[in-house]
XYZ file of C-alpha atoms in Angstrom:
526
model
C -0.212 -47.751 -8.188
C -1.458 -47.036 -11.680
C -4.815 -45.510 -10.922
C -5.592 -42.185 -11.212
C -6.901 -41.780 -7.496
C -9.192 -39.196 -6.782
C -11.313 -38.482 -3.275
C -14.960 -39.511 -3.096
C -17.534 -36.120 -3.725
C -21.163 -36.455 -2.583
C -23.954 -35.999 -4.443
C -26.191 -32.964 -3.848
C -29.104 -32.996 -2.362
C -32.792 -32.938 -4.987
C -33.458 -29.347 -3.401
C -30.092 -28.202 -4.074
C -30.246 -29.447 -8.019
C -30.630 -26.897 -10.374
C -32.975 -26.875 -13.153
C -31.412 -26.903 -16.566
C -32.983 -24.462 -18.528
C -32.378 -21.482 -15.568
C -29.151 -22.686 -15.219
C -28.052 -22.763 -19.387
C -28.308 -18.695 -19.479
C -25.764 -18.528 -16.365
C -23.324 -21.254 -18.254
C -20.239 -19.029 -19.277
C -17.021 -20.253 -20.791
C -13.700 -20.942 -18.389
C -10.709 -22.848 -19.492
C -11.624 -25.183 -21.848
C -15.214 -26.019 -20.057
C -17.777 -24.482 -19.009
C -19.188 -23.812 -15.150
C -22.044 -22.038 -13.677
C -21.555 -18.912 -12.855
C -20.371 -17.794 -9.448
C -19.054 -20.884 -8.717
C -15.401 -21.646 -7.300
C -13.965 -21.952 -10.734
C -10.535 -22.282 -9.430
C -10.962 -25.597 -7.812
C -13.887 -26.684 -10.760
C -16.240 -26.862 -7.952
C -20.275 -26.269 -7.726
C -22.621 -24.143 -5.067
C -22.737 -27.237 -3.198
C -19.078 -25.827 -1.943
C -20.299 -23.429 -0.094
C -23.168 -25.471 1.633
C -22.670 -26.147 5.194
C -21.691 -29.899 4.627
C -19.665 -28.732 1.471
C -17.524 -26.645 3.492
C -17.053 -29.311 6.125
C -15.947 -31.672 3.512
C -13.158 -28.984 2.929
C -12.198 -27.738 5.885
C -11.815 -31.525 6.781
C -9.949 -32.120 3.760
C -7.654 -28.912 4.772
C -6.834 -31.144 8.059
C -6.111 -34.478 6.455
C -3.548 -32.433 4.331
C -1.884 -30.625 7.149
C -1.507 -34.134 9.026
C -0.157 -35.959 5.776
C 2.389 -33.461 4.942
C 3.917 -33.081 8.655
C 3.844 -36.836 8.404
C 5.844 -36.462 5.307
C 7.725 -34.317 6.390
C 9.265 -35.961 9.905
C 9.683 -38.611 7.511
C 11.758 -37.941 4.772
C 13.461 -34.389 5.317
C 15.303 -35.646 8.545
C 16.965 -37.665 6.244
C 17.107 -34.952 3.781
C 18.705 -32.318 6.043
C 21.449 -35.132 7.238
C 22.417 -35.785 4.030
C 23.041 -32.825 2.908
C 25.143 -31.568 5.723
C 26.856 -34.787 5.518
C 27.567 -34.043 1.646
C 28.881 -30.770 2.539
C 30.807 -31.351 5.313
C 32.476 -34.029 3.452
C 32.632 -31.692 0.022
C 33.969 -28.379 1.857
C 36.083 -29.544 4.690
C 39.196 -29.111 2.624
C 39.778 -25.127 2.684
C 39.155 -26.165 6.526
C 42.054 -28.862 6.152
C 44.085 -26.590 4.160
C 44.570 -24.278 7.173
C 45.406 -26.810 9.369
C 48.244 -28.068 8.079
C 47.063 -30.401 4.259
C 48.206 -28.156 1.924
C 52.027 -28.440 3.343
C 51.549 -31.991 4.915
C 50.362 -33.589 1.437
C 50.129 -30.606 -1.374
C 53.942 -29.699 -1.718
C 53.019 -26.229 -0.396
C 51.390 -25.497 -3.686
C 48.437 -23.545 -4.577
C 47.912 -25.128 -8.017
C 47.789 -28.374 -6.398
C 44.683 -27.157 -3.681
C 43.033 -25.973 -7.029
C 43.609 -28.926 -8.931
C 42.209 -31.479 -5.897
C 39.133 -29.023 -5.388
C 38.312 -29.260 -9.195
C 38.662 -33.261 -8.733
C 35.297 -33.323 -6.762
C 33.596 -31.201 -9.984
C 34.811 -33.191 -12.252
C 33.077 -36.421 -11.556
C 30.174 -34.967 -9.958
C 29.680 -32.953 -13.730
C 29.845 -36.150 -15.566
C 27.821 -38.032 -13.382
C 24.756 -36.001 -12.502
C 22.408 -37.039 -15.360
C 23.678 -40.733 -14.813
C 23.026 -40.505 -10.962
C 19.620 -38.370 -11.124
C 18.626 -41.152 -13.698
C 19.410 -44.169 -11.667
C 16.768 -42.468 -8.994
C 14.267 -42.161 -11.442
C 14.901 -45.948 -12.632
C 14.980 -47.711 -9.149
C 13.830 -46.643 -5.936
C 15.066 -43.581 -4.916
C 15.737 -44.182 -1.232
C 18.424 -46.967 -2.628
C 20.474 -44.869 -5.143
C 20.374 -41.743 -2.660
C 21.844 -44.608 -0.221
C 24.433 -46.277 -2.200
C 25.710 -42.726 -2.996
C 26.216 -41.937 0.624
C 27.988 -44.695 1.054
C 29.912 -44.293 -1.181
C 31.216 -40.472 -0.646
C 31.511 -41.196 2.697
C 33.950 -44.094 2.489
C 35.732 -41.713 -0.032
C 35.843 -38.511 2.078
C 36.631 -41.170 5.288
C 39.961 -42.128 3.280
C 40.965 -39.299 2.580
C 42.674 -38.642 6.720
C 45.542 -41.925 5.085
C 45.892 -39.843 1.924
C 50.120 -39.477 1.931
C 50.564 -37.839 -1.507
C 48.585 -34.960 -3.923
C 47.315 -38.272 -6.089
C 45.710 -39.973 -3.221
C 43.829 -37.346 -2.112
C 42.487 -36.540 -6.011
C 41.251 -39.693 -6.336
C 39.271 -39.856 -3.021
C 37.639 -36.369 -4.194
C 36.857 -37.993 -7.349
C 35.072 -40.618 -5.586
C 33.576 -38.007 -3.422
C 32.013 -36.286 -6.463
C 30.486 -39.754 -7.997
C 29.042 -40.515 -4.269
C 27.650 -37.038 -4.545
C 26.334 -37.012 -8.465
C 24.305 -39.761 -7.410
C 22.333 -37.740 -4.301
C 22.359 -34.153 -4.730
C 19.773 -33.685 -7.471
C 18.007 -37.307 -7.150
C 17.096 -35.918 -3.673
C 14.973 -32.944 -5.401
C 13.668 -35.693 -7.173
C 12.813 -37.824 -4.289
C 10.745 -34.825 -3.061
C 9.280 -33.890 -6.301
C 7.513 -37.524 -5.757
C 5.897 -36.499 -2.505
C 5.563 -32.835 -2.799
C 2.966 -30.388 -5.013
C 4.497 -27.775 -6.553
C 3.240 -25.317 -3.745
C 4.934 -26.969 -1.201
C 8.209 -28.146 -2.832
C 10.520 -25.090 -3.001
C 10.232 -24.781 0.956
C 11.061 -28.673 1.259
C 14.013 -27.963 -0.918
C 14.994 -25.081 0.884
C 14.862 -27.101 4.501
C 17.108 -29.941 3.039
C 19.545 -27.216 1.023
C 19.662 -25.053 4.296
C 22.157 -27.972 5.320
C 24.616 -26.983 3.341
C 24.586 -23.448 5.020
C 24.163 -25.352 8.509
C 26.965 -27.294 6.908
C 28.885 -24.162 6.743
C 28.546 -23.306 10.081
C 29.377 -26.205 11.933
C 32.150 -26.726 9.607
C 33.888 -23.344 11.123
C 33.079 -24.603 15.044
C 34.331 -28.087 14.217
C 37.560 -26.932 13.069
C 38.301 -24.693 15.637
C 37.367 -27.378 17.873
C 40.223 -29.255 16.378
C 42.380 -26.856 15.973
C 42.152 -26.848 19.244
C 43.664 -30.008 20.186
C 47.062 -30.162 21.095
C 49.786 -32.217 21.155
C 48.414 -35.112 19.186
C 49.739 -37.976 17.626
C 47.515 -37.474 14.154
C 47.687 -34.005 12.674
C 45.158 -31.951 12.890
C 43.591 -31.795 9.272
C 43.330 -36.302 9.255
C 41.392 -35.883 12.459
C 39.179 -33.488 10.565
C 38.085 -35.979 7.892
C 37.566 -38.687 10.380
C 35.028 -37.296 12.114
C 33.380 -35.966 9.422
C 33.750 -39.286 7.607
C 32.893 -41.495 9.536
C 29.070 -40.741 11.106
C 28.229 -40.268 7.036
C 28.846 -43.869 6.786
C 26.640 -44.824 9.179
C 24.156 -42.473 7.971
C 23.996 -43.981 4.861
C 23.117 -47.365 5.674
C 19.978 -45.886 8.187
C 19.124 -44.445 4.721
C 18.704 -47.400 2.713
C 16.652 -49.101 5.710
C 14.584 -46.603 6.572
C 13.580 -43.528 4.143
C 10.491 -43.815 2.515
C 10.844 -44.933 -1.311
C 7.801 -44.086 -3.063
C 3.917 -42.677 -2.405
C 2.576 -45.930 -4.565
C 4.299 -48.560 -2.427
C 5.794 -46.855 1.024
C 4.593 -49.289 4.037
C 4.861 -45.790 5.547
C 1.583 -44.405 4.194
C -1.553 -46.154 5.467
C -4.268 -46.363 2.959
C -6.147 -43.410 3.280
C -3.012 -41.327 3.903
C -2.126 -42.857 0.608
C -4.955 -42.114 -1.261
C -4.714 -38.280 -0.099
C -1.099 -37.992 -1.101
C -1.923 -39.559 -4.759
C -4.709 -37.167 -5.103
C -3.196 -33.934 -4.688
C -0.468 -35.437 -6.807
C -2.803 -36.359 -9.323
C -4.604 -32.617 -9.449
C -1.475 -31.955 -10.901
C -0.556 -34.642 -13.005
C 2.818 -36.103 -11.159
C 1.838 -39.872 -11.001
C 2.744 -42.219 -13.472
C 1.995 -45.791 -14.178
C 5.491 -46.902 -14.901
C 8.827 -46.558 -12.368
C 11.342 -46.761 -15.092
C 13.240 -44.232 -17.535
C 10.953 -42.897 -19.864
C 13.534 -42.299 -22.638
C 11.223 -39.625 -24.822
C 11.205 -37.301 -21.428
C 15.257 -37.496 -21.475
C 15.291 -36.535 -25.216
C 12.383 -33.956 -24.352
C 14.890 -32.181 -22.025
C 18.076 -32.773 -23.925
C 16.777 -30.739 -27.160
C 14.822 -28.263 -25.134
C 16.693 -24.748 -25.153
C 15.135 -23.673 -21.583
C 17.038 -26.658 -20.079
C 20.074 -24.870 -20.832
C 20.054 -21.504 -20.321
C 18.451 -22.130 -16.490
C 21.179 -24.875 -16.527
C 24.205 -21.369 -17.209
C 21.990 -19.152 -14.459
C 22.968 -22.317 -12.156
C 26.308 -22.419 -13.420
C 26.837 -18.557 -12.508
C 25.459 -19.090 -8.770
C 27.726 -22.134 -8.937
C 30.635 -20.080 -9.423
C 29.798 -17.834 -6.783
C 28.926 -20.829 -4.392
C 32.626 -22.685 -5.456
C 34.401 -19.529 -4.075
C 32.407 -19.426 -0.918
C 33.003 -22.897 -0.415
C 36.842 -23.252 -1.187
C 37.749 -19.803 -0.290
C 35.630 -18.078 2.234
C 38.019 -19.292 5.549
C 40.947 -18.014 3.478
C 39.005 -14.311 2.795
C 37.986 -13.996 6.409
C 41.969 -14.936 7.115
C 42.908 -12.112 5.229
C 41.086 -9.869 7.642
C 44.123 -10.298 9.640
C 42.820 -13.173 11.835
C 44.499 -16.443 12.830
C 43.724 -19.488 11.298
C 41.576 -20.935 14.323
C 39.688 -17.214 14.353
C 39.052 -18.090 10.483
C 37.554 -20.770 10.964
C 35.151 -19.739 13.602
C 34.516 -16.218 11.994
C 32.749 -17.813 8.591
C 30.060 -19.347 11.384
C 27.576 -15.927 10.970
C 27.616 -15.664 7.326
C 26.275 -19.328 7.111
C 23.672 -17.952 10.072
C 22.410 -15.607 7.911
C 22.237 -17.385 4.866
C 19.973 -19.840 6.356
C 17.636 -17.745 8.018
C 17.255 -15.645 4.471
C 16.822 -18.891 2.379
C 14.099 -20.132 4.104
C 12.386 -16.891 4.291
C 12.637 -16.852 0.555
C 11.495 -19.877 -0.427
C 8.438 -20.201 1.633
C 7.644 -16.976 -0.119
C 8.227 -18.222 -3.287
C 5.873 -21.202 -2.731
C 3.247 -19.080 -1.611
C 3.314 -16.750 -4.639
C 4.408 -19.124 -7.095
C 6.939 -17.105 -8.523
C 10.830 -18.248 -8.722
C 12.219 -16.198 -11.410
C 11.877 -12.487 -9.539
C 13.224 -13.999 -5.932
C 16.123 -15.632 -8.084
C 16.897 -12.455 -9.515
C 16.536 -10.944 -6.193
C 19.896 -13.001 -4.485
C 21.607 -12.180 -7.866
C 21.418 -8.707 -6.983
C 22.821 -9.216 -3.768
C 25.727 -11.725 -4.868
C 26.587 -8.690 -7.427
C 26.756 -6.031 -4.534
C 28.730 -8.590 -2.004
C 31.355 -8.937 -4.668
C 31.656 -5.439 -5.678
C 32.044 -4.332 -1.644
C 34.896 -7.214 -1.527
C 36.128 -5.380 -5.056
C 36.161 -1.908 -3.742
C 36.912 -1.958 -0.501
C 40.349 -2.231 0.396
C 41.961 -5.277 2.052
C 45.057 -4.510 4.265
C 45.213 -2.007 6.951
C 41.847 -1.358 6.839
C 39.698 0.619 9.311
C 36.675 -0.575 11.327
C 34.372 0.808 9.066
C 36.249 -1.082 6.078
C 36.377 -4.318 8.271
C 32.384 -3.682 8.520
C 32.092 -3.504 4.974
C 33.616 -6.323 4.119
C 32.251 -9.010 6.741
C 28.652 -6.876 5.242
C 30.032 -8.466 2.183
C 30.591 -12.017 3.181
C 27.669 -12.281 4.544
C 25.953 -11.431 1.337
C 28.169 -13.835 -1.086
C 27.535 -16.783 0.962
C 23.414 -15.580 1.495
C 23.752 -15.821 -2.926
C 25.347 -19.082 -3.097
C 22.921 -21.036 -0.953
C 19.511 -19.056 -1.524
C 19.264 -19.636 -5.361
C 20.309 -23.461 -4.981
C 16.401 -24.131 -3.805
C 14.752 -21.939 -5.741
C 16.512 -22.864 -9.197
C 16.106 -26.188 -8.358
C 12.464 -25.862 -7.628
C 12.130 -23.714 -10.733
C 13.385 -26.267 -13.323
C 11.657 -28.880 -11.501
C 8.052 -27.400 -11.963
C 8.637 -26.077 -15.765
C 9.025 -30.025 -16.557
C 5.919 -31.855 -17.428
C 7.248 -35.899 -16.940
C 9.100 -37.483 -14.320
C 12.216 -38.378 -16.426
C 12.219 -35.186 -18.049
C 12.062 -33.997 -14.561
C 14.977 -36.248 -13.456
C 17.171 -35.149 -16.348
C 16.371 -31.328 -16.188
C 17.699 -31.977 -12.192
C 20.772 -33.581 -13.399
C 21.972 -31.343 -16.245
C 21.504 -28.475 -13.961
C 24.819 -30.156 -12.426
C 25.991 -31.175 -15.851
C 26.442 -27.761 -17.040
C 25.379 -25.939 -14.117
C 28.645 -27.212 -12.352
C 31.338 -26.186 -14.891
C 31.734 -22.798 -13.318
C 32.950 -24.513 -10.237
C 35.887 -25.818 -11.856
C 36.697 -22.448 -12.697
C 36.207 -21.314 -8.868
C 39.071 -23.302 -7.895
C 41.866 -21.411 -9.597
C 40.474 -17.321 -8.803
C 42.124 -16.701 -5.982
C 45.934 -17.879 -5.618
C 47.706 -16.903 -2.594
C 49.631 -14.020 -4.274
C 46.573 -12.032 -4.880
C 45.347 -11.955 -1.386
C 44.304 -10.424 0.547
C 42.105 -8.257 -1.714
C 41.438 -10.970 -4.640
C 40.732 -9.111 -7.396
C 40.446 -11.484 -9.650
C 38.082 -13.875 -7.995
C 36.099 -10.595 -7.163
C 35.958 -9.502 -11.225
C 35.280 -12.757 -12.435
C 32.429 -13.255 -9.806
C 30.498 -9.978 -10.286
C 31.101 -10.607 -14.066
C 29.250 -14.291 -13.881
C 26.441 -12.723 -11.299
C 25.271 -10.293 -13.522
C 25.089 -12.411 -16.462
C 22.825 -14.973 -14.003
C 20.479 -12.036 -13.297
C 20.117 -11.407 -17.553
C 19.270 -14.790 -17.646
C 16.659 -15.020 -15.173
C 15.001 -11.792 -15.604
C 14.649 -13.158 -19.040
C 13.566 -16.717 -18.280
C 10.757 -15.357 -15.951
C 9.381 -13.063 -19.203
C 9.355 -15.729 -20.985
C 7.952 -18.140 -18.938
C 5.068 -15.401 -18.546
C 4.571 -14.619 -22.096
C 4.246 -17.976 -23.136
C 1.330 -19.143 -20.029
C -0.510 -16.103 -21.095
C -0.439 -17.642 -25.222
C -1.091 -20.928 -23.792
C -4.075 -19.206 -21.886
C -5.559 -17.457 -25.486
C -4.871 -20.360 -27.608
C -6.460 -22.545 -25.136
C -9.573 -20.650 -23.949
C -7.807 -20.218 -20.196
C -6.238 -22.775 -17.984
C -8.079 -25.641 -17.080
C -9.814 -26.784 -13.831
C -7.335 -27.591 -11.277
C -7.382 -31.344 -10.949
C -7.739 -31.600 -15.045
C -5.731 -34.564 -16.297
C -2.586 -33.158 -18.769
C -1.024 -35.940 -21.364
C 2.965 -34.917 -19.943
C 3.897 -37.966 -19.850
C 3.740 -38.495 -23.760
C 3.499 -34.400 -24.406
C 5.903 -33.199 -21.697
C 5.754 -29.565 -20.874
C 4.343 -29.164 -24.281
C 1.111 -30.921 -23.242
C -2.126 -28.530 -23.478
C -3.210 -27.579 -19.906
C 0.724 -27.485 -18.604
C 1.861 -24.330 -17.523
C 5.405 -23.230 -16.383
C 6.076 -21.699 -12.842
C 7.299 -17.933 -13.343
């Protein structure tokens, strides 16, 4: 749908018309036009707004919204949320394996080799991430996002016959291409539906999977671990059943998740025309469905795209640890394997609950750079407590601590994921500068990962110093970053806002998709 759609507005009634010549001395300047005075200037609206049948209009409108976006929302995030956990259970079920029995079975015994298959996955998913955000942007979403599924699924499902270290790098390799082509292309997805205001709690719901991810990750292994006496070890079982319902999943996707506002059967008409006009107040519909190849370069030459792209990287590094390490920290507490397992269930708890506390209060203020810096500053004082605290024969208080501390690392590696995303996705003006800003935050803001696998060998345990120094080194060099991004960000909307008279009436059409986030009227979310 190429239209710019916008919902019908009465006319006002001959007493309520205002005569010129009174009204010209209340005429003062806002934005770049000009409104009478004591009107809602916010919304570019008139007196007639707050007339009985004016405010009927919007309390009505209020309702249609509500209804749309909980029809959005049992919709698409279902499919969101499975995903994800799906993704993660499939991505971070090898430090499960590796406790029950992979690393001997298949990895020599080796800790180089665990590294070397965990950086496998970050590999391709690096390479591929612009690529596989793209392809979203150039077909239908709901089909890419599927054919990825499908295709880390069959990967991580292969990986139980895996009888050698090479067989089980090249199914995480194909796990990380499966992967490159969902993770960020499902931000995307939701940037389609979803106004800025409501997007960073969508993208929290469908990232809180990976936390839930966690979570059930710990109680599924010790419910395998818990088998005995089987034929299959322990660890093949374990990909199996995580393998296998993905695959399944994935095909349900491609059926059945809505593709697009402009053509979903989903939508009826009027639903349609709602959800085009509040993306239209703030210019996110375009006429064409392809790759738009000046938004790519846009974001490719544009410094900002880069240094949120290293903040990512640094919460990458701490989220990498978490994810290929965390069982084996907990272990070191002096617990068995199967007690692991089930002991890195609360830290994923409270994770969740804080991220989407967090990110529904970022949508409501609008702000992403101070909450980001916010789980920085608690990634920083999780590592430090893992630092300082001793490791063996510690006392209650000490165990305290450092559980305390777990708790916090994995709360930083999940909580930022949402809110960064969100961030880079509202400080683009076009769609395919949108869909490339998404990927590259992979691109680069995976590389750190890669250096995650190799911080903590078994030699150094159970204290880690090394993966602690290297962590609290890369979390305080995120918080720099985003303390400075959000100044920016700030400085520049309030030049914008003096070169430009103020911001413009909400609903005020912006040229981003030939201007970008350089268009006049486009401001960038702090």
């Amino acid at each position: 749908m190429s239209k710019h759609v916008s919902l019908p507005v009465e006319e006002k009634p001959y007493e309520q018309q205002i005569d010129h010549a009174d009204a010209e001395s209340n005429l003062h300047q806002i934005g770049t036009r000009t409104t009478l005075a004591g009107t809602e200037t916010e919304k570019g609206s008139t007196r007639y707004a707050n007339s009985e049948t004016g405010l009927a209009f919007i309390e009505e409108n209020k309702k249609a919204e509500r209804k749309l976006l909980l029809k959005l929302d049992l919709a698409i995030l279902p499919f969101a949320v499975l995903l994800y956990l799906s993704a993660y259970l499939d991505r971070g079920n090898l430090a499960n394996a590796r406790l029950q029995g992979l690393q001997k079975t298949v990895l020599d015994n080796k800790d180089n080799n665990y590294s070397i298959a965990l950086s496998m996955f970050f590999v391709t998913y690096i390479v591929f991430s612009v690529p596989g955000t793209l392809l979203a942007r150039q077909f239908l979403p709901s089909r890419s996002i599927a054919c990825g599924a499908l295709l880390w699924s069959v990967a991580a499902s292969c990986q139980s016959a895996v009888q050698n270290p090479a067989g089980l790098y090249v199914c995480r390799l194909f796990v990380g291409i499966g992967e490159a082509m969902f993770g960020q292309a499902m931000a995307l997805h939701l940037s389609y539906w979803y106004c800025k205001s409501d997007l960073s709690k969508r993208v929290g719901l469908f990232i809180s999977a990976g936390a839930l991810a966690g979570a059930f990750g710990g109680l599924l292994s010790f419910g395998v671990s818990s088998i005995k006496h089987s034929k299959i070890p322990q660890w093949r079982i374990l990909f199996l059943i995580e393998g296998i319902p993905s695959v399944v999943l994935a095909i349900c996707t491609f059926l059945f998740m809505p593709t697009r506002p402009e053509t979903s059967r989903y939508l009826n008409e009027e639903e349609r025309t709602l959800c085009l006009t509040r993306l239209n107040a703030e210019s996110n519909v375009e006429h064409s469905t392809g790759i738009e190849w000046g938004g790519v370069r846009r974001c490719l030459t544009d410094w900002k795209t880069y240094v949120i792209s290293l903040a990512y990287s640094c919460m990458n590094l701490n989220l990498g640890s978490v994810g290929g390490f965390l069982p084996t920290i907990i272990k070191g507490f002096g617990y068995s394997n199967a007690k692991a397992q089930l002991f890195t269930v609360p830290p994923y708890a409270v994770a969740l609950v804080f991220m989407l506390l967090l990110t529904t209060f970022s949508d409501k203020k609008q702000s992403r750079g101070i909450p980001v810096a916010v789980v920085f500053v608690l990634g920083l004082v999780g590592w430090a407590i893992l630092l300082s605290v001793p490791a063996s024969h510690i006392t209650h208080s000490q165990y305290s601590a450092r559980y305390f501390a777990c708790c916090l690392i994995v709360t930083a590696g999940y909580t930022n994921i949402p809110l960064i995303i969100s961030w880079q996705s509202g400080c683009t003006g076009s769609q395919s500068q949108r869909a490339t800003s998404l990927g590259m935050l992979n691109s680069v803001g995976q590389c750190l990962s890669l250096l995650a696998a190799f911080l903590f060998p078994s030699k150094e345990g159970p204290q880690y110093r090394k993966g602690a120094i290297v962590n609290i080194a890369f979390q305080a060099l995120g918080l720099i970053l985003v303390l400075a991004m959000t100044m920016y960000y700030r400085y520049e909307n309030k030049r914008r806002d003096k070169v430009e008279g103020g911001r413009p009436p909400k609903g005020t059409p912006i040229n981003v998709v030939e201007e970008y986030d350089l268009a006049p009227g486009f401001r960038y979310v702090p």
